[in-house]
Short mmCIF file of C-alpha atoms in Angstrom, two decimals:
data_model
loop_
_atom_site.label_atom_id
_atom_site.label_comp_id
_atom_site.label_asym_id
_atom_site.label_seq_id
_atom_site.Cartn_x
_atom_site.Cartn_y
_atom_site.Cartn_z
CA MET A 1190 0.33 0.25 -0.51
CA THR A 1191 1.36 3.52 -0.79
CA THR A 1192 2.10 5.46 1.77
CA PRO A 1193 -0.11 8.89 1.75
CA PRO A 1194 2.37 12.32 1.52
CA LEU A 1195 1.62 14.35 4.50
CA THR A 1196 2.38 10.88 6.59
CA GLY A 1197 3.91 12.59 9.99
CA LEU A 1198 2.89 15.86 9.50
CA ARG A 1199 1.44 16.83 12.18
CA VAL A 1200 -1.49 19.19 11.95
CA LEU A 1201 -3.63 21.30 15.44
CA GLU A 1202 -7.14 22.19 14.18
CA LEU A 1203 -8.85 24.92 16.42
CA ALA A 1204 -11.13 25.83 13.33
CA ARG A 1205 -14.94 25.26 12.86
CA ILE A 1206 -17.60 25.88 10.25
CA LEU A 1207 -16.39 25.39 6.83
CA ALA A 1208 -12.77 27.13 5.54
CA GLY A 1209 -10.77 26.23 8.12
CA PRO A 1210 -12.33 22.55 8.81
CA TRP A 1211 -12.12 22.47 4.30
CA ILE A 1212 -7.95 22.70 4.87
CA GLY A 1213 -7.28 20.15 8.01
CA GLN A 1214 -10.12 17.47 5.96
CA LEU A 1215 -7.24 17.74 2.56
CA LEU A 1216 -4.30 17.57 4.64
CA ALA A 1217 -5.72 14.50 6.78
CA ASP A 1218 -6.75 12.90 2.88
CA LEU A 1219 -3.06 13.57 1.96
CA GLY A 1220 -1.60 11.78 5.32
CA ALA A 1221 -1.77 14.00 7.85
CA ASP A 1222 -2.42 13.50 10.80
CA VAL A 1223 -5.34 16.15 11.71
CA VAL A 1224 -6.56 16.85 15.81
CA LYS A 1225 -9.75 18.96 15.59
CA VAL A 1226 -9.88 20.29 18.93
CA GLU A 1227 -13.25 21.78 19.18
CA ALA A 1228 -15.31 23.82 22.26
CA PRO A 1229 -16.92 21.39 24.68
CA GLU A 1230 -20.34 21.62 22.76
CA GLY A 1231 -18.75 21.24 19.05
CA ASP A 1232 -18.50 22.20 15.57
CA ASP A 1233 -22.14 24.35 15.43
CA THR A 1234 -22.19 22.29 11.91
CA ARG A 1235 -22.61 19.02 13.78
CA LYS A 1236 -26.19 20.48 14.45
CA TRP A 1237 -26.59 21.92 11.13
CA GLY A 1238 -29.31 19.23 9.69
CA PRO A 1239 -31.08 18.08 8.95
CA PRO A 1240 -29.97 15.10 7.32
CA PHE A 1241 -27.85 13.65 10.48
CA VAL A 1242 -26.45 10.66 9.57
CA GLU A 1243 -28.47 7.68 11.44
CA GLY A 1244 -26.43 6.18 14.68
CA THR A 1245 -26.63 2.39 15.13
CA GLY A 1246 -28.51 4.33 18.75
CA GLU A 1247 -30.47 6.72 19.64
CA GLU A 1248 -28.61 9.22 19.17
CA HIS A 1249 -27.55 10.52 15.36
CA LEU A 1250 -23.37 11.06 14.25
CA SER A 1251 -23.88 14.72 13.86
CA ALA A 1252 -25.26 16.26 10.17
CA ALA A 1253 -24.16 15.62 6.94
CA TYR A 1254 -22.89 19.12 6.89
CA PHE A 1255 -20.29 18.53 9.55
CA HIS A 1256 -18.99 15.46 7.82
CA ALA A 1257 -18.75 17.12 4.40
CA ALA A 1258 -15.08 18.81 6.31
CA ASN A 1259 -14.08 16.16 8.60
CA ARG A 1260 -13.28 12.80 7.83
CA GLY A 1261 -10.04 11.63 8.63
CA LYS A 1262 -9.32 14.00 11.53
CA ARG A 1263 -9.05 13.49 15.33
CA SER A 1264 -11.49 14.75 17.87
CA ILE A 1265 -10.66 16.02 21.09
CA THR A 1266 -12.38 19.34 23.42
CA ALA A 1267 -10.95 22.21 25.29
CA ASP A 1268 -12.96 25.47 26.48
CA PHE A 1269 -10.21 28.39 25.36
CA ARG A 1270 -12.06 30.35 28.18
CA THR A 1271 -10.17 27.85 30.77
CA ALA A 1272 -6.67 28.00 31.66
CA GLU A 1273 -6.91 23.41 31.65
CA GLY A 1274 -7.82 24.27 27.93
CA GLN A 1275 -5.81 26.97 26.89
CA ALA A 1276 -2.88 24.38 28.52
CA LEU A 1277 -4.03 21.32 26.55
CA VAL A 1278 -3.88 23.53 23.71
CA LYS A 1279 -0.29 24.63 23.85
CA ARG A 1280 0.58 21.38 24.75
CA LEU A 1281 -0.17 20.04 21.63
CA ALA A 1282 0.90 22.81 19.63
CA ALA A 1283 4.49 21.74 21.06
CA HIS A 1284 4.27 19.01 19.16
CA ALA A 1285 2.56 20.10 16.04
CA ASP A 1286 4.02 21.42 12.37
CA VAL A 1287 0.68 23.15 11.56
CA VAL A 1288 -1.59 25.17 13.58
CA VAL A 1289 -5.25 26.06 11.66
CA GLU A 1290 -7.87 28.33 13.26
CA ASN A 1291 -10.66 30.79 12.11
CA PHE A 1292 -11.29 32.83 14.88
CA LYS A 1293 -12.25 36.42 14.41
CA VAL A 1294 -9.16 39.10 14.32
CA GLY A 1295 -7.98 38.93 17.75
CA GLY A 1296 -10.02 36.76 19.59
CA LEU A 1297 -7.32 34.26 20.26
CA GLU A 1298 -5.13 36.86 22.24
CA LYS A 1299 -6.34 37.11 24.96
CA TYR A 1300 -5.97 33.15 25.10
CA GLY A 1301 -2.60 33.05 24.12
CA LEU A 1302 -3.44 30.41 21.57
CA ASP A 1303 -2.65 33.67 18.68
CA ALA A 1304 0.07 33.29 16.19
CA ALA A 1305 2.10 35.87 17.53
CA SER A 1306 2.41 34.04 21.02
CA LEU A 1307 2.69 30.35 20.20
CA ARG A 1308 5.03 31.21 17.26
CA LYS A 1309 7.24 32.97 19.69
CA GLN A 1310 7.14 29.72 21.58
CA PHE A 1311 7.18 27.05 18.92
CA PRO A 1312 8.96 28.65 15.91
CA GLN A 1313 8.55 25.71 13.82
CA LEU A 1314 5.12 26.27 13.60
CA VAL A 1315 2.88 26.81 10.36
CA TYR A 1316 0.17 29.16 12.12
CA CYS A 1317 -2.56 29.72 9.84
CA SER A 1318 -5.38 31.96 10.39
CA VAL A 1319 -8.33 31.76 7.84
CA THR A 1320 -10.91 34.82 8.50
CA GLY A 1321 -13.51 36.72 6.30
CA PHE A 1322 -11.03 39.83 5.81
CA GLY A 1323 -7.74 39.30 6.96
CA GLN A 1324 -5.37 40.61 9.74
CA ASP A 1325 -5.48 43.67 8.72
CA GLY A 1326 -7.61 47.38 7.06
CA PRO A 1327 -11.18 48.75 7.26
CA TYR A 1328 -12.81 45.42 7.89
CA ALA A 1329 -10.64 42.75 10.04
CA PRO A 1330 -12.47 43.56 12.82
CA ARG A 1331 -15.90 42.35 11.49
CA ALA A 1332 -17.33 38.39 10.72
CA GLY A 1333 -16.62 36.89 7.17
CA TYR A 1334 -19.36 34.60 6.61
CA ASP A 1335 -19.27 33.05 2.65
CA PHE A 1336 -22.67 34.15 1.28
CA LEU A 1337 -21.94 37.82 2.21
CA VAL A 1338 -19.01 37.89 0.61
CA GLN A 1339 -19.97 36.35 -2.20
CA GLY A 1340 -21.77 39.97 -2.79
CA MET A 1341 -18.86 42.16 -1.19
CA GLY A 1342 -16.29 40.14 -3.84
CA GLY A 1343 -18.33 40.75 -7.09
CA ALA A 1344 -18.97 37.03 -7.95
CA MET A 1345 -23.97 37.94 -7.19
CA SER A 1346 -22.72 40.82 -9.25
CA ILE A 1347 -21.83 38.20 -12.84
CA THR A 1348 -23.88 35.43 -11.54
CA GLY A 1349 -27.95 35.15 -13.12
CA GLU A 1350 -29.98 36.44 -15.29
CA PRO A 1351 -29.36 39.90 -16.45
CA GLU A 1352 -33.30 40.95 -15.51
CA GLY A 1353 -33.57 38.85 -12.67
CA ALA A 1354 -31.89 39.61 -8.93
CA PRO A 1355 -28.33 38.99 -8.58
CA MET A 1356 -27.51 35.24 -7.42
CA LYS A 1357 -24.81 33.25 -5.23
CA ALA A 1358 -23.84 29.99 -6.20
CA GLY A 1359 -25.20 27.31 -4.96
CA TYR A 1360 -22.17 26.20 -2.27
CA ALA A 1361 -19.81 28.25 -0.51
CA VAL A 1362 -17.50 29.51 -3.05
CA ALA A 1363 -15.46 31.37 -0.99
CA ASP A 1364 -15.26 29.33 2.23
CA ILE A 1365 -13.83 26.04 -0.30
CA TYR A 1366 -11.59 28.64 -2.19
CA THR A 1367 -9.94 29.81 0.91
CA GLY A 1368 -9.57 26.76 1.94
CA LEU A 1369 -7.80 25.29 -1.25
CA TYR A 1370 -5.73 28.45 -1.07
CA ALA A 1371 -4.94 27.96 2.88
CA THR A 1372 -3.68 24.77 1.83
CA VAL A 1373 -1.44 25.39 -1.33
CA GLY A 1374 -0.22 28.49 1.64
CA ILE A 1375 0.81 25.78 4.06
CA LEU A 1376 2.59 23.46 2.02
CA SER A 1377 4.29 26.05 0.66
CA ALA A 1378 5.46 27.50 4.34
CA LEU A 1379 6.30 24.07 5.21
CA ARG A 1380 8.70 23.11 1.86
CA GLN A 1381 9.99 26.60 2.93
CA ARG A 1382 10.70 25.36 6.92
CA ASP A 1383 12.22 22.39 5.05
CA THR A 1384 15.26 25.39 4.19
CA THR A 1385 15.23 27.76 6.97
CA GLY A 1386 14.38 25.79 9.62
CA GLU A 1387 11.28 28.51 10.62
CA GLY A 1388 7.98 28.76 10.17
CA ALA A 1389 5.32 31.01 8.85
CA THR A 1390 2.79 33.11 9.94
CA LEU A 1391 -0.30 32.74 7.07
CA ASP A 1392 -3.52 35.22 6.96
CA LEU A 1393 -6.13 33.61 4.66
CA ALA A 1394 -9.09 35.90 3.69
CA LEU A 1395 -12.40 34.98 2.63
CA LEU A 1396 -12.93 38.67 1.02
CA ASP A 1397 -8.24 38.20 -0.85
CA SER A 1398 -9.80 34.52 -2.08
CA GLN A 1399 -13.04 35.41 -3.48
CA VAL A 1400 -11.82 38.51 -5.64
CA ALA A 1401 -8.48 36.51 -6.77
CA VAL A 1402 -11.04 33.63 -8.00
CA LEU A 1403 -13.12 35.85 -10.67
CA GLY A 1404 -10.62 35.35 -13.16
CA ASN A 1405 -10.85 36.32 -16.56
CA GLN A 1406 -13.78 38.20 -15.77
CA ALA A 1407 -12.06 40.63 -13.29
CA MET A 1408 -9.21 40.92 -15.84
CA ASN A 1409 -12.21 41.41 -18.38
CA TYR A 1410 -12.83 44.78 -15.92
CA LEU A 1411 -9.17 45.91 -15.35
CA VAL A 1412 -9.10 45.72 -19.36
CA GLY A 1413 -11.82 46.98 -20.55
CA GLY A 1414 -12.86 49.63 -18.18
CA ASN A 1415 -16.39 48.37 -17.78
CA PRO A 1416 -17.88 45.89 -14.69
CA PRO A 1417 -19.17 42.71 -16.29
CA PRO A 1418 -22.58 42.34 -16.40
CA ARG A 1419 -25.04 39.22 -15.39
CA LEU A 1420 -25.21 37.17 -18.51
CA GLY A 1421 -26.92 34.46 -17.12
CA ASN A 1422 -25.53 30.71 -17.90
CA ALA A 1423 -24.30 33.04 -21.74
CA HIS A 1424 -19.86 33.19 -21.00
CA PRO A 1425 -18.90 37.29 -21.78
CA ASN A 1426 -16.00 36.16 -24.51
CA ILE A 1427 -16.90 33.04 -26.33
CA VAL A 1428 -20.08 32.41 -28.08
CA PRO A 1429 -22.17 30.23 -28.18
CA TYR A 1430 -20.92 28.72 -24.95
CA ASP A 1431 -24.82 28.70 -22.98
CA VAL A 1432 -27.67 26.79 -22.20
CA PHE A 1433 -30.12 25.70 -24.83
CA PRO A 1434 -33.20 24.40 -24.99
CA VAL A 1435 -34.35 20.56 -26.32
CA ALA A 1436 -37.28 18.62 -27.77
CA ASP A 1437 -36.93 17.69 -23.36
CA GLY A 1438 -34.94 19.78 -21.21
CA HIS A 1439 -32.01 22.06 -22.07
CA ILE A 1440 -28.16 20.57 -22.52
CA ILE A 1441 -25.24 22.89 -22.35
CA ILE A 1442 -22.96 23.77 -25.51
CA ALA A 1443 -19.32 25.00 -25.02
CA THR A 1444 -17.62 26.16 -28.42
CA GLY A 1445 -13.87 26.82 -27.93
CA ASN A 1446 -13.20 27.68 -31.74
CA ASP A 1447 -14.50 28.37 -34.89
CA GLY A 1448 -13.50 24.46 -35.97
CA GLN A 1449 -16.32 23.32 -33.46
CA TRP A 1450 -18.42 26.30 -34.26
CA ARG A 1451 -18.53 25.09 -37.47
CA LYS A 1452 -19.70 21.37 -36.92
CA LEU A 1453 -22.05 22.59 -34.53
CA CYS A 1454 -23.74 24.24 -37.77
CA GLU A 1455 -23.46 21.00 -38.87
CA VAL A 1456 -25.22 18.57 -36.55
CA LEU A 1457 -28.05 21.36 -36.40
CA GLY A 1458 -28.47 21.16 -39.96
CA GLU A 1459 -27.38 24.46 -41.07
CA PRO A 1460 -24.10 24.52 -42.17
CA ALA A 1461 -24.19 27.67 -43.72
CA LEU A 1462 -24.78 29.48 -40.64
CA ALA A 1463 -21.55 29.22 -39.26
CA ASP A 1464 -20.29 31.17 -43.17
CA HIS A 1465 -22.81 34.27 -42.23
CA PRO A 1466 -20.51 37.29 -42.08
CA ASP A 1467 -22.21 38.08 -38.45
CA TYR A 1468 -21.54 34.56 -37.48
CA LEU A 1469 -17.65 33.94 -38.79
CA ASP A 1470 -15.49 34.37 -35.80
CA ASN A 1471 -15.70 34.12 -32.49
CA LYS A 1472 -15.50 38.30 -32.12
CA SER A 1473 -18.61 38.60 -34.53
CA ARG A 1474 -20.60 36.11 -32.98
CA VAL A 1475 -19.81 37.56 -29.23
CA LYS A 1476 -20.84 41.16 -30.65
CA ASN A 1477 -24.44 39.95 -32.34
CA ARG A 1478 -25.11 36.92 -29.61
CA VAL A 1479 -28.17 37.79 -28.46
CA ALA A 1480 -29.56 37.63 -32.40
CA LEU A 1481 -27.50 34.41 -32.96
CA THR A 1482 -28.67 32.59 -29.58
CA ALA A 1483 -32.05 33.06 -30.55
CA LYS A 1484 -31.50 31.13 -34.10
CA LEU A 1485 -29.90 28.58 -31.84
CA HIS A 1486 -32.59 28.12 -29.84
CA LEU A 1487 -34.79 27.52 -32.42
CA LEU A 1488 -32.27 24.77 -33.76
CA CYS A 1489 -31.16 23.22 -30.91
CA GLN A 1490 -35.24 22.16 -30.46
CA ARG A 1491 -35.82 20.52 -33.06
CA TYR A 1492 -33.84 17.70 -31.27
CA ALA A 1493 -34.06 15.81 -28.47
CA LYS A 1494 -31.31 15.57 -26.15
CA ALA A 1495 -30.03 12.38 -26.08
CA ASP A 1496 -29.82 12.48 -29.73
CA LEU A 1497 -28.51 16.00 -29.82
CA LEU A 1498 -25.33 15.40 -27.71
CA ALA A 1499 -24.66 12.08 -29.15
CA GLY A 1500 -24.31 13.82 -32.39
CA LEU A 1501 -22.26 16.61 -31.03
CA GLU A 1502 -20.02 14.41 -28.95
CA LYS A 1503 -19.37 11.95 -32.69
CA VAL A 1504 -18.01 15.33 -34.07
CA GLY A 1505 -15.55 15.82 -30.92
CA VAL A 1506 -18.32 19.75 -29.86
CA PRO A 1507 -18.51 19.90 -26.20
CA ALA A 1508 -21.24 19.54 -24.73
CA GLY A 1509 -23.37 17.99 -21.87
CA PRO A 1510 -26.75 17.40 -19.49
CA ILE A 1511 -27.40 19.28 -16.85
CA ASN A 1512 -27.42 16.88 -13.56
CA ASP A 1513 -28.82 17.19 -10.74
CA ILE A 1514 -26.98 16.05 -7.91
CA GLY A 1515 -28.71 12.59 -7.59
CA GLU A 1516 -27.35 12.41 -11.09
CA VAL A 1517 -24.33 13.36 -10.55
CA PHE A 1518 -23.67 10.11 -8.35
CA ALA A 1519 -25.23 7.90 -10.65
CA ASP A 1520 -23.08 9.40 -13.83
CA PRO A 1521 -21.11 6.43 -15.45
CA GLN A 1522 -17.90 8.30 -14.82
CA VAL A 1523 -18.24 9.59 -11.66
CA ILE A 1524 -18.85 6.38 -10.20
CA ALA A 1525 -15.44 4.88 -12.66
CA ARG A 1526 -13.41 7.53 -10.40
CA SER A 1527 -14.98 6.82 -7.57
CA VAL A 1528 -15.51 10.24 -6.41
CA ARG A 1529 -17.98 8.56 -3.81
CA VAL A 1530 -16.11 6.51 -1.18
CA ASP A 1531 -17.58 4.82 1.99
CA LEU A 1532 -15.49 4.79 4.45
CA PRO A 1533 -15.99 2.20 7.33
CA SER A 1534 -18.07 3.13 10.75
CA ALA A 1535 -19.16 0.56 13.89
CA ALA A 1536 -21.68 3.56 14.86
CA ALA A 1537 -23.43 3.81 11.45
CA LYS A 1538 -26.88 2.75 11.22
CA ALA A 1539 -25.39 1.79 7.60
CA GLY A 1540 -22.29 0.57 8.92
CA HIS A 1541 -20.61 3.78 6.90
CA ILE A 1542 -20.90 6.83 6.13
CA PRO A 1543 -20.45 8.14 2.97
CA THR A 1544 -18.37 10.82 1.73
CA VAL A 1545 -16.76 12.79 -1.53
CA ALA A 1546 -13.35 12.31 -1.44
CA SER A 1547 -10.88 14.63 -2.58
CA PRO A 1548 -10.01 15.39 -6.40
CA ILE A 1549 -6.72 14.46 -6.01
CA VAL A 1550 -4.58 11.03 -7.46
CA MET A 1551 -0.81 10.56 -7.10
CA ASN A 1552 0.55 7.73 -8.59
CA GLY A 1553 -2.78 6.56 -9.15
CA VAL A 1554 -4.43 6.00 -5.64
CA ARG A 1555 -7.24 8.82 -4.90
CA GLN A 1556 -6.22 10.15 -1.85
CA VAL A 1557 -8.64 10.49 0.46
CA ALA A 1558 -8.97 9.62 4.41
CA GLY A 1559 -9.44 6.38 5.31
CA ARG A 1560 -11.44 6.97 8.37
CA PRO A 1561 -15.49 9.12 8.67
CA SER A 1562 -15.28 12.07 10.77
CA PRO A 1563 -15.12 11.88 14.21
CA ARG A 1564 -17.66 11.86 17.53
CA LEU A 1565 -17.27 14.68 19.71
CA GLY A 1566 -13.87 14.12 21.87
CA GLU A 1567 -13.96 11.30 20.85
CA HIS A 1568 -10.28 10.28 20.19
CA ALA A 1569 -9.32 12.04 23.75
CA ASP A 1570 -7.58 9.56 25.47
CA ASP A 1571 -5.79 8.59 22.20
CA ILE A 1572 -4.50 11.91 22.13
CA LEU A 1573 -3.33 12.45 24.92
CA ASN A 1574 -1.49 8.80 25.34
CA ASP A 1575 0.29 9.41 22.15
CA PRO A 1576 3.61 9.73 21.94
CA ALA A 1577 3.68 12.03 18.81
CA TRP A 1578 1.85 14.64 20.94
CA SER A 1579 3.54 14.34 24.21
CA GLY A 1580 7.00 13.85 25.35
CA PRO A 1581 9.45 16.99 24.94
CA ALA A 1582 8.62 19.79 22.28
CA ARG A 1583 9.70 19.77 18.93
#
């Protein structure tokens, strides 16, 4: 069996909800020993249901939301407000490589658990703070929430139909992208520590991450000077690249070049449309998107979904269905790639807890932790008696 790449790395997670735990989960998937320190009442998301994972007894095993971001970890509880709780965290920090926390700016300082305090005592630590708006700037004291940041960070201004209300994404993009960026930062800091022997302090903000992933839309503004509008499902720079109605529903057609455009017209039975001067190249199609989109709607509605998708696939025009999440997990490609993993759990009624695996496949092995999310305080004795987390400090 292949040894996971981060085997031997010790991570102390003082985080809850989503962005911080997402970091810990990804590091656990890659083999790190992640100790999650929870308040005595537990991570808030344990109660964010239904649905809840059913246990073998009367008690459930926490909400599905909690299990989305906490597999592979060990749980211990500590009350940061008490001297005993603070001492426990410091004891664990002495043996950690990485600390992850997502308290408000200054929230851990009064307990002596902030970056400056812990890194002064343990300079080898890579200490990662995740906040809504960062450690400085006028918004630094504010609490940050994914929904608010999607709005403040520009994402909602380009999401939704042109005449409709601004719309957030259907999942927590700011939280999850911040978790991913933070993980990259942590791994980079660890690589630097290999050279210098010194840890690092990382400052990750939801707002920074949300603005960063605006990608080409941000560049469209910075270069063109005009804030991009909402275009529904259309692409600001490529046409046709949209959702189109068919006889029995909708499909996505995503032409990326003029050759694919020509093939699309042939499949739709209108090859001459590709040579129309208004649609001859992408620049022309973007300029005349309204008229062209209307024509394509009429043409696509003559075909059944399966027939048109098959025809487009045959000639190499990118197209696909719009699956609900149930259809996603029934998709043969998703099944073949083992994206869903059932992690054994004697405490679960089903005998296992389902999870969505990390998308990282290394040397043919999908990187996913082998155990499900922990019950509250489940591993306290194991952690306190684990030689890796006791004895002399690093």
